Amino acid sequence: MYRHIVNRPENAADEALEGLALTHPGVVSYDRDAGIVRRARPAREKVGLVSGGGSGHEPLHAGFVGTGMLDVAVPGALFASPTALQVHTGTVAADSGRGVVQIVKNYTGDVLNFRIAGELAQDDAIETEVVLVDDDLATGGGDEGGPGRRGTAAVLAVEKICGAAAEAGAGLAEVAALGRRVAGNARTLGLALRACTHPGQDEPAFALPEGEIELGVGIHGERGTGRIPYADADTLVTRLVDPLVADLALKRGAGVIAVVNGLGSTGPLELSIAARALHHRLNGLGITVARSLAGSYVTSLDMHGVSVTLLPADPDLLPLWDAPVRTPALTW
Amino acid sequence: MYRHIVNRPENAADEALEGLALTHPGVVSYDRDAGIVRRARPAREKVGLVSGGGSGHEPLHAGFVGTGMLDVAVPGALFASPTALQVHTGTVAADSGRGVVQIVKNYTGDVLNFRIAGELAQDDAIETEVVLVDDDLATGGGDEGGPGRRGTAAVLAVEKICGAAAEAGAGLAEVAALGRRVAGNARTLGLALRACTHPGQDEPAFALPEGEIELGVGIHGERGTGRIPYADADTLVTRLVDPLVADLALKRGAGVIAVVNGLGSTGPLELSIAARALHHRLNGLGITVARSLAGSYVTSLDMHGVSVTLLPADPDLLPLWDAPVRTPALTW
């Protein structure tokens, strides 16, 4: 039997939001009735930033609300899109007169509900722009006209960089264009040593044979693209880094922003070992790690695994990446 | 079979330190030969702060090196004390002319090696003071003359508050006295839903029957003080909070600094749910949570569990708690 620190499973997402707000009272506040998390002190006269999606990916998105990042997060139930009305409420709350950029991970429900919310906002005379995040390389081979790549951990980079630009006074079109560039250039690939187990359930979402791990996993408990033998950290991280480098056509001398992301129950010891492996592999390929992060940012409940996100470090992005940020889950 | 993201298990601690330094190059640097982690930009003319102990508790202590907290961390192998020579090197590196406070968790090896290092430092004309951290309530009932309470997550509060005082220019005796007061007033209690598994091993350090969890666990894979039935988050957190409140004799109207600490593989969702439970329980007892944290700070490899640390929020401590800090694992 698998156990979690949880009360009633159906309350897990809501209680976690309440706990986050209680822990960071000066940074975020949780409006349960409206279904949104917003800055404790709303920003004025800047482009607003709203993001959201299913819960179960904590600290995403509520953990990224605060100065230099999001204005509002709109959380759904576990692995379920927020409603269009919720997103509309969040969009209105994020507006301070200069329009709102909606950052949306590429899942059918999210895309639909953010689109409806955008139309509703138009009725309120709030201009909106959508930035679609579709970075998951494991879903890159889809058919023309299919759902396309999933949105995963690159959403962190989109939120950080758009957040910095908005804070610096950039206009709606400029913030949206930046976000689209980051989303278009970032790629992510993940693997799992153990699938997630939904709160209250006994068994993981999928079983793995001894000696194998799952490559190309998403963040909703779905299977990945294939199984590979369990191996040491350096080998596993290479299996993530190399396809990303190939897809992004990164050459010797290139620089990247890299995120080593724990998928839920991956501990600090393992994340630092994975981060070391990432640096060594990229350096070995002649690629400079201009900036990097290692932590649990975009999780899949308690999945044991890690994803790597690479984003080419264009010189104009670095000051935005480095700009101050103060949120529950990212601060510098 | 249990699997980790790890290379050779005997290199895990070292590789994690290297990964931490690669991820935070502007904050810390890792000197492998000396066996220490120090600030990337050493402080000048302030009381130095050094701490250390066995690895396997990441991000402790190296993750707390930086402005406003430690000058130097001295990591041993997994669950093993650093050597006296290592601690001596770290003490010398931490000194900028105003003496060094050594923050030591109460374990026989650590206490011995820090004491020898203090004597060696005296030969170098470096004044040292020791702050012993012994906050683990589960080991509170020991015999007179026994080893006393173990040092666990309160070390974070000691390092934060001493670090702020040292940064503000306080003298050696003053920083040490503050640290002793914090250590003397803080208490911690933990529980585990699953014991830790050493890297490279197949089985957890101890087994738990279905339906039971371990109360009063330490951070070295040792058994706790007893087993209690698995229960919901609110109940489990109450089993931690209530004995702490009783031991500290906290009355209605009291205020505390509280730390909800993940023990390794406890994910963000669970930690926020535990934080909510903590706030509700304390508020229900009429106790104000003046400040709180929820994260994985003092871990026990990949143990699945949580500890709670309470420290009475004396008014003079709050500005020190709130003072800016910039380390890999704690920044505000």
XYZ file of C-alpha atoms in Angstrom:
664
model
C 0.000 0.000 0.000
C 1.265 3.435 -0.878
C 0.577 6.229 1.590
C 0.664 9.996 1.334
C 0.521 12.928 3.697
C -2.982 13.872 2.663
C -6.476 14.260 4.069
C -9.388 13.473 1.755
C -7.824 13.006 -1.694
C -10.478 15.168 -3.339
C -9.367 18.081 -1.133
C -5.638 17.677 -1.767
C -5.244 20.409 -4.385
C -7.335 22.932 -2.464
C -5.591 22.234 0.848
C -2.169 22.533 -0.740
C -3.099 25.964 -2.106
C -4.284 27.021 1.316
C -1.040 25.731 2.861
C 1.031 27.604 0.294
C -0.789 30.859 1.011
C -0.496 30.375 4.787
C 3.246 29.795 4.422
C 3.781 32.840 2.171
C 1.236 35.393 3.411
C 3.223 38.397 2.202
C 3.577 36.999 -1.298
C 0.360 35.257 -2.370
C -3.246 35.028 -1.310
C -5.694 32.270 -2.186
C -9.259 33.178 -3.065
C -11.022 29.833 -2.779
C -14.397 31.111 -3.948
C -12.925 32.571 -7.119
C -10.554 29.623 -7.554
C -7.477 31.782 -8.041
C -4.175 32.550 -6.336
C -2.997 36.123 -6.714
C -0.231 38.364 -5.480
C -0.743 39.578 -1.932
C -0.012 43.057 -3.248
C -1.357 43.359 -6.798
C 0.919 45.080 -9.292
C -0.164 48.294 -10.967
C 0.065 49.489 -14.544
C 1.916 46.568 -15.999
C 0.989 43.816 -18.408
C -0.745 41.124 -16.388
C 0.340 37.494 -16.464
C -2.004 34.632 -15.761
C -1.308 30.934 -16.009
C -2.992 27.816 -14.788
C -3.925 24.245 -15.444
C -4.561 21.082 -13.530
C -3.202 20.693 -10.017
C -0.831 17.887 -9.046
C 2.150 19.761 -10.489
C 2.984 21.758 -7.364
C 4.594 24.234 -6.929
C 3.343 25.089 -10.474
C 1.550 27.493 -10.992
C 0.586 29.068 -7.678
C 4.186 28.814 -6.451
C 5.231 31.173 -9.244
C 2.895 34.002 -8.343
C 4.719 37.071 -7.115
C 6.921 39.973 -8.105
C 8.769 39.228 -11.332
C 6.603 36.310 -12.369
C 2.839 35.651 -12.464
C 0.088 37.953 -11.263
C -2.496 35.202 -10.969
C -2.589 31.408 -11.063
C -5.750 29.480 -11.881
C -5.560 25.928 -10.540
C -7.903 23.151 -11.556
C -8.523 19.944 -9.678
C -5.813 17.244 -9.795
C -4.829 16.777 -13.448
C -7.977 18.631 -14.583
C -8.239 21.968 -16.346
C -9.651 24.965 -14.488
C -13.008 26.104 -15.831
C -13.314 28.892 -18.371
C -15.110 31.000 -15.760
C -12.236 30.517 -13.330
C -9.729 31.529 -16.002
C -11.859 34.542 -16.827
C -11.896 35.589 -13.180
C -8.127 35.146 -13.082
C -7.666 37.151 -16.259
C -9.728 40.024 -14.894
C -7.778 39.886 -11.625
C -4.471 39.981 -13.519
C -5.425 43.066 -15.527
C -4.169 46.450 -14.394
C -5.055 48.288 -17.569
C -2.348 47.134 -19.975
C -3.806 43.785 -21.008
C -3.049 40.225 -19.943
C -0.810 37.496 -21.314
C -2.243 34.030 -20.753
C 0.428 31.347 -20.489
C -1.136 28.010 -21.400
C 0.381 24.538 -21.417
C -0.696 22.630 -24.484
C -3.508 20.369 -23.255
C -6.896 20.326 -24.950
C -8.927 21.366 -21.906
C -6.570 24.155 -20.906
C -6.364 25.541 -24.437
C -10.141 25.524 -24.781
C -10.895 27.110 -21.430
C -8.254 29.818 -21.785
C -9.617 30.616 -25.275
C -13.167 31.037 -23.952
C -11.832 33.133 -21.074
C -9.974 35.309 -23.566
C -13.207 35.903 -25.468
C -15.018 36.758 -22.257
C -12.220 39.175 -21.353
C -12.638 40.870 -24.720
C -16.247 41.585 -23.746
C -14.800 43.295 -20.669
C -12.486 45.336 -22.930
C -9.427 43.507 -21.574
C -6.921 42.754 -24.305
C -5.360 39.288 -24.038
C -2.614 37.378 -25.797
C -2.053 33.634 -25.504
C 1.384 32.056 -25.205
C 1.146 28.326 -25.824
C 3.826 26.201 -24.178
C 4.513 22.923 -25.985
C 8.033 21.878 -25.056
C 7.839 18.131 -24.419
C 10.106 16.497 -26.950
C 8.667 13.048 -26.185
C 5.486 14.095 -27.976
C 7.264 15.717 -30.891
C 6.525 13.116 -33.514
C 2.777 13.594 -33.637
C 0.693 13.769 -36.783
C -0.001 17.016 -38.542
C -3.257 18.270 -37.055
C -2.792 16.240 -33.864
C -2.630 17.783 -30.412
C 1.086 18.575 -30.823
C 3.704 18.534 -28.106
C 2.616 18.621 -24.458
C 3.505 21.569 -22.263
C 5.788 20.724 -19.347
C 8.636 22.323 -17.404
C 9.534 25.016 -19.956
C 6.493 26.865 -18.660
C 8.729 27.909 -15.761
C 11.111 29.679 -18.141
C 8.235 31.306 -20.035
C 6.720 32.596 -16.799
C 10.074 33.851 -15.504
C 11.089 35.679 -18.656
C 7.650 37.124 -19.449
C 7.340 38.098 -15.802
C 10.591 40.033 -15.867
C 9.676 41.798 -19.098
C 6.241 42.767 -17.787
C 7.761 44.021 -14.552
C 10.189 46.147 -16.586
C 7.292 47.825 -18.394
C 7.170 45.966 -21.718
C 3.885 46.145 -23.616
C 1.398 43.363 -24.242
C 2.618 42.418 -27.704
C 6.249 42.485 -26.617
C 5.686 40.260 -23.583
C 3.668 37.809 -25.657
C 6.282 37.723 -28.415
C 9.023 37.022 -25.879
C 6.962 34.243 -24.353
C 6.339 32.681 -27.750
C 10.031 32.820 -28.545
C 10.956 31.111 -25.275
C 8.231 28.496 -25.695
C 9.278 27.917 -29.290
C 12.946 27.471 -28.429
C 12.744 25.427 -25.211
C 12.538 21.655 -25.159
C 12.033 19.223 -22.275
C 12.462 15.479 -21.844
C 11.733 13.450 -18.718
C 12.125 9.979 -17.273
C 10.643 8.121 -14.352
C 12.005 5.482 -11.995
C 8.528 5.129 -10.510
C 5.173 6.408 -11.752
C 2.995 8.659 -9.634
C 0.335 7.287 -7.324
C -2.865 9.296 -7.032
C -3.640 10.294 -3.443
C -5.836 7.647 -1.900
C -4.882 4.962 -4.392
C -2.666 1.993 -3.650
C -0.876 1.454 -6.924
C 1.182 3.676 -9.222
C -0.366 4.865 -12.474
C 1.776 2.313 -14.313
C 4.106 -0.452 -13.213
C 7.740 -0.723 -14.193
C 9.609 -4.000 -14.355
C 12.675 -4.304 -12.157
C 15.657 -3.041 -14.059
C 13.749 -0.724 -16.386
C 12.752 2.914 -16.285
C 10.316 4.911 -18.386
C 11.661 7.463 -20.855
C 9.663 10.368 -22.248
C 7.103 10.546 -19.480
C 4.552 13.319 -19.263
C 3.320 14.958 -16.087
C -0.100 13.301 -15.828
C 0.773 9.740 -14.999
C 0.672 8.673 -18.627
C 3.212 6.202 -19.947
C 6.286 7.495 -21.730
C 7.643 6.716 -25.171
C 9.549 3.634 -24.167
C 11.499 1.710 -21.589
C 15.225 1.744 -21.177
C 17.412 -0.160 -18.753
C 17.938 1.425 -15.347
C 21.433 2.893 -15.332
C 23.591 5.290 -13.369
C 22.774 9.001 -13.112
C 25.277 10.067 -15.751
C 23.825 7.628 -18.279
C 20.221 8.534 -17.511
C 20.841 12.261 -17.754
C 22.654 11.735 -21.056
C 19.531 9.986 -22.354
C 17.672 13.236 -21.660
C 20.297 15.770 -22.693
C 21.410 14.317 -26.018
C 18.020 14.246 -27.760
C 17.391 17.814 -26.571
C 20.728 18.987 -27.944
C 20.001 17.255 -31.245
C 16.485 18.648 -31.560
C 17.626 22.177 -30.731
C 20.606 21.726 -33.089
C 22.911 23.124 -30.409
C 26.492 23.408 -31.656
C 29.801 23.644 -29.799
C 30.058 27.123 -28.314
C 26.321 27.458 -27.756
C 25.015 28.523 -24.357
C 21.877 27.323 -22.619
C 19.612 27.969 -19.687
C 19.026 24.520 -18.157
C 16.443 23.306 -15.664
C 16.820 19.999 -13.831
C 13.304 19.396 -12.582
C 12.292 16.830 -9.981
C 8.982 15.172 -10.799
C 7.671 14.934 -7.227
C 9.504 12.617 -4.873
C 13.010 13.054 -6.233
C 15.089 14.336 -3.338
C 17.706 17.075 -3.138
C 20.610 14.585 -3.165
C 19.456 13.026 -6.434
C 18.659 16.382 -8.035
C 22.149 17.702 -7.317
C 23.694 14.519 -8.730
C 21.540 14.915 -11.844
C 22.567 18.577 -12.093
C 26.240 17.580 -11.991
C 25.638 15.039 -14.740
C 23.884 17.669 -16.844
C 26.748 20.136 -16.526
C 29.352 17.505 -17.349
C 27.476 16.200 -20.366
C 26.793 19.632 -21.826
C 30.348 20.803 -21.186
C 31.588 17.643 -22.855
C 29.587 18.617 -25.928
C 31.158 22.078 -25.860
C 27.941 23.713 -24.681
C 28.074 26.327 -21.939
C 25.527 26.245 -19.138
C 24.904 29.964 -18.827
C 22.319 29.524 -16.049
C 20.798 26.497 -14.384
C 18.309 25.461 -11.767
C 17.800 22.181 -9.945
C 14.648 21.646 -7.922
C 11.089 20.350 -7.971
C 9.168 22.906 -10.003
C 6.753 21.108 -12.317
C 5.880 17.826 -10.666
C 3.624 14.917 -11.419
C 2.221 14.147 -7.965
C 4.843 11.880 -6.342
C 6.501 10.575 -9.498
C 10.119 9.590 -8.892
C 12.021 10.971 -11.813
C 13.522 13.997 -13.415
C 13.125 16.129 -16.507
C 15.645 18.350 -18.232
C 14.682 21.552 -20.012
C 17.101 23.351 -22.308
C 16.614 26.839 -23.672
C 19.220 28.523 -25.895
C 20.633 31.417 -23.859
C 20.098 34.309 -26.261
C 21.939 37.329 -24.842
C 18.763 39.386 -24.465
C 17.127 36.634 -22.388
C 19.789 36.488 -19.682
C 19.029 39.861 -18.055
C 15.365 38.861 -17.936
C 16.265 35.488 -16.413
C 18.516 37.231 -13.875
C 15.989 39.925 -12.952
C 14.735 39.749 -9.366
C 11.894 37.353 -8.658
C 10.011 36.796 -5.430
C 7.538 33.925 -5.413
C 6.991 31.016 -3.039
C 8.948 28.608 -5.243
C 11.487 30.815 -7.020
C 13.265 33.747 -5.432
C 16.411 35.631 -6.289
C 14.293 -3.218 -5.866
C 14.608 0.427 -4.975
C 16.422 2.680 -7.423
C 17.964 6.119 -7.167
C 19.346 8.722 -9.513
C 22.910 8.075 -8.483
C 26.226 6.949 -9.884
C 28.530 4.966 -7.586
C 26.912 5.200 -4.143
C 30.250 6.000 -2.485
C 30.490 9.128 -4.663
C 26.945 10.351 -4.036
C 27.756 12.971 -1.395
C 30.722 14.358 -3.310
C 28.871 14.500 -6.617
C 25.898 16.226 -5.023
C 28.198 18.922 -3.646
C 29.736 19.390 -7.060
C 26.260 19.614 -8.603
C 25.174 22.183 -6.022
C 28.202 24.364 -6.722
C 27.740 24.066 -10.505
C 24.105 25.142 -10.136
C 24.931 28.107 -7.865
C 28.321 29.338 -9.090
C 27.815 32.891 -7.871
C 26.890 31.751 -4.386
C 29.051 28.796 -3.325
C 32.224 27.054 -4.382
C 33.238 23.510 -3.531
C 36.850 22.789 -2.654
C 37.000 19.018 -2.940
C 40.594 18.714 -1.760
C 39.899 20.654 1.414
C 36.501 19.005 1.824
C 34.641 22.263 2.312
C 31.981 24.376 0.624
C 32.435 28.120 1.019
C 30.917 31.343 -0.203
C 31.904 32.232 -3.747
C 32.715 35.694 -2.399
C 34.065 35.361 1.151
C 32.739 37.882 3.665
C 35.095 40.308 5.355
C 35.391 41.452 8.947
C 32.462 39.615 10.383
C 32.128 36.711 12.767
C 32.552 33.537 10.732
C 30.000 30.741 10.787
C 30.902 27.139 10.068
C 28.698 24.097 10.297
C 28.884 20.561 9.053
C 28.202 16.939 9.678
C 27.424 13.818 7.753
C 26.004 14.077 4.242
C 22.680 12.550 3.268
C 20.797 15.519 4.726
C 20.887 17.702 1.614
C 20.497 20.615 1.192
C 21.980 20.850 4.735
C 24.641 22.257 5.275
C 26.186 23.276 1.944
C 22.828 24.594 0.731
C 22.885 27.152 3.539
C 26.222 28.729 2.659
C 25.894 32.292 1.447
C 25.143 35.847 2.456
C 23.147 35.949 5.674
C 23.853 32.376 6.690
C 26.966 30.162 6.779
C 30.442 31.067 5.578
C 31.593 27.477 5.273
C 30.057 24.000 5.346
C 32.079 20.908 6.152
C 30.399 17.782 4.789
C 31.329 14.267 5.802
C 30.498 11.111 3.888
C 26.898 9.835 4.006
C 25.798 9.810 7.652
C 29.441 10.130 8.792
C 31.114 13.025 10.581
C 33.664 15.140 8.743
C 37.196 14.725 10.081
C 38.669 17.084 12.645
C 41.179 18.242 10.045
C 38.392 19.051 7.600
C 36.556 21.015 10.282
C 39.765 22.820 11.124
C 40.254 23.785 7.482
C 36.670 24.992 7.376
C 37.090 26.985 10.572
C 40.193 28.715 9.226
C 38.377 29.439 5.951
C 35.434 30.936 7.853
C 37.602 33.305 9.863
C 37.917 36.907 8.763
C 39.501 38.167 11.941
C 36.557 38.259 14.337
C 36.428 34.612 15.353
C 34.238 31.721 14.289
C 31.034 30.217 15.635
C 30.849 26.481 15.055
C 27.289 25.193 14.770
C 27.272 21.506 15.662
C 24.423 19.021 15.666
C 24.559 16.801 18.720
C 26.149 13.579 17.478
C 29.182 12.068 19.173
C 31.462 12.164 16.132
C 30.539 15.700 15.150
C 30.931 17.001 18.698
C 34.342 15.375 19.042
C 35.695 16.508 15.693
C 34.473 20.079 16.063
C 36.031 20.198 19.550
C 39.418 19.058 18.229
C 39.121 21.541 15.368
C 38.376 24.296 17.879
C 41.544 23.427 19.768
C 43.550 23.448 16.562
C 42.068 26.837 15.685
C 43.153 28.170 19.054
C 46.730 27.273 18.075
C 46.168 29.478 15.007
C 44.949 32.276 17.292
C 41.393 31.943 15.933
C 38.801 32.316 18.641
C 35.929 29.864 18.367
C 32.619 29.312 20.107
C 30.493 26.182 19.804
C 26.709 26.220 19.491
C 25.337 22.748 20.095
C 22.007 21.976 18.436
C 19.974 19.297 20.230
C 16.359 19.864 19.309
C 14.930 16.391 18.644
C 12.173 15.879 21.164
C 12.009 12.149 20.385
C 15.325 11.715 22.179
C 14.407 13.933 25.095
C 13.947 11.243 27.687
C 17.557 10.102 27.833
C 19.494 9.319 31.005
C 21.501 11.962 32.750
C 24.981 11.704 31.283
C 23.723 10.076 28.088
C 24.221 11.572 24.627
C 21.207 13.873 25.032
C 18.838 14.968 22.327
C 19.853 14.605 18.676
C 20.323 17.662 16.494
C 17.904 17.892 13.583
C 16.015 20.572 11.656
C 16.355 23.378 14.219
C 19.898 23.746 12.938
C 18.336 25.664 10.039
C 16.926 28.272 12.441
C 20.217 28.503 14.335
C 22.146 29.044 11.109
C 19.646 31.617 9.815
C 19.520 33.686 12.989
C 23.232 33.512 13.787
C 23.963 34.285 10.152
C 21.840 37.421 10.224
C 23.418 38.602 13.471
C 26.944 38.015 12.160
C 26.117 39.820 8.918
C 24.824 42.769 10.963
C 28.143 43.032 12.779
C 27.465 41.275 16.087
C 30.502 40.027 17.998
C 31.558 36.440 18.601
C 30.039 36.085 22.053
C 26.802 37.713 20.983
C 26.344 35.491 17.919
C 27.120 32.395 19.976
C 24.712 33.409 22.741
C 21.943 33.966 20.210
C 22.617 30.583 18.669
C 22.492 28.901 22.064
C 19.230 30.592 22.849
C 17.662 29.469 19.573
C 19.001 25.940 19.971
C 17.818 25.850 23.556
C 14.305 27.007 22.716
C 13.627 25.092 19.489
C 12.194 21.587 19.400
C 11.601 19.202 16.512
C 9.609 15.997 16.068
C 9.413 13.867 12.924
C 7.574 10.912 11.461
C 8.120 8.604 8.520
C 5.751 6.847 6.149
C 8.747 5.042 4.666
C 12.315 4.735 5.909
C 15.257 5.854 3.804
C 17.085 3.485 1.482
C 20.836 3.929 1.196
C 21.970 4.521 -2.388
C 22.839 1.191 -3.950
C 20.807 -0.834 -1.466
C 17.543 -2.556 -2.229
C 15.686 -2.304 1.046
C 14.765 0.578 3.354
C 16.673 0.959 6.623
C 13.638 -0.439 8.436
C 10.356 -1.930 7.329
C 6.946 -0.629 8.319
C 3.848 -2.791 8.458
C 0.959 -1.732 6.270
C -1.202 0.690 8.173
C 1.511 1.938 10.514
C 3.976 4.796 10.425
C 7.028 5.542 12.531
C 6.900 8.411 15.024
C 9.947 10.166 16.431
C 12.345 9.258 13.643
C 15.845 10.659 13.462
C 17.658 11.647 10.294
C 20.041 8.683 10.015
C 17.711 5.838 9.149
C 17.332 4.829 12.783
C 13.980 3.672 14.096
C 11.772 6.138 15.894
C 10.225 5.985 19.313
C 7.172 4.036 18.311
C 4.588 3.177 15.738
C 1.226 4.775 15.317
C -1.560 4.018 12.875
C -1.359 5.689 9.492
C -3.875 8.514 9.483
C -4.783 11.617 7.538
C -2.469 14.610 7.301
C -4.279 16.652 9.945
C -4.014 13.810 12.461
C -0.365 13.067 11.694
C 0.672 16.707 11.957
C -1.201 16.990 15.259
C 0.879 14.068 16.534
C 3.950 16.206 15.878
C 2.661 19.618 16.910
C 1.025 18.753 20.236
C 4.065 17.232 21.977
C 6.168 20.195 20.818
C 3.643 22.675 22.184
C 3.565 20.784 25.476
C 7.336 20.537 25.796
C 7.818 24.221 25.005
C 4.926 25.071 27.357
C 3.430 27.344 24.698
C 0.315 29.113 25.937
C -2.572 30.732 24.102
C -1.316 33.990 22.614
C 2.212 32.722 22.071
C 3.857 33.146 18.665
C 6.189 30.729 16.928
C 8.509 30.366 13.984
C 7.568 27.012 12.436
C 9.385 24.813 9.929
C 7.621 21.999 8.082
C 10.547 19.951 6.816
C 10.375 17.217 4.199
C 12.638 14.298 5.003
C 13.729 13.542 1.442
C 11.086 12.248 -0.930
C 8.104 14.138 0.436
C 6.804 16.204 -2.448
C 5.583 19.807 -2.635
C 1.899 18.800 -2.616
C 2.271 16.873 0.640
C 4.419 19.571 2.253
C 1.828 22.251 1.554
C -0.925 20.033 2.946
C 1.191 19.447 6.057
C 1.822 23.191 6.341
C -1.906 23.866 6.230
C -2.465 21.289 8.968
C 0.245 22.909 11.088
C -1.288 26.370 10.774
C -4.764 25.097 11.590
C -3.640 23.098 14.597
C -1.556 25.898 16.081
C -4.267 28.472 15.459
C -6.751 26.128 17.097
C -4.529 26.135 20.183
C -4.460 29.939 20.139
C -0.851 30.052 18.969
C 0.153 32.482 16.246
C 2.420 31.345 13.434
C 4.584 34.434 13.146
C 6.717 32.955 10.357
C 6.809 29.585 8.675
C 8.615 27.587 6.048
C 7.682 24.415 4.197
C 10.318 22.592 2.186
C 12.966 19.888 2.214
C 15.788 21.378 4.252
C 17.209 18.694 6.561
C 16.588 15.374 4.888
C 17.370 11.762 5.619
C 18.302 10.494 2.157
C 14.978 9.571 0.531
C 12.910 9.081 3.671
C 9.227 9.749 3.072
C 8.103 11.791 6.013
C 8.038 15.159 7.632
C 9.310 16.903 10.722
C 7.982 19.977 12.472
C 10.216 22.457 14.268
C 8.795 25.102 16.572
C 10.728 28.042 17.965
C 9.087 30.659 20.195
C 9.072 33.891 18.182
C 10.786 36.250 20.603
C 10.407 39.775 19.204
C 14.162 40.277 18.833
C 14.456 37.104 16.734
C 11.983 38.134 14.033
C 14.120 40.862 12.418
C 17.006 38.381 12.284
C 14.751 35.739 10.749
C 13.476 38.298 8.231
C 16.914 39.655 7.315
C 17.971 38.980 3.717
C 19.526 35.603 2.988
C 20.987 34.311 -0.257
C 21.982 30.664 -0.271
C 21.241 27.809 -2.676
C 18.441 26.453 -0.470
C 17.095 29.520 1.324
C 16.736 32.953 -0.252
C 14.673 35.979 0.602
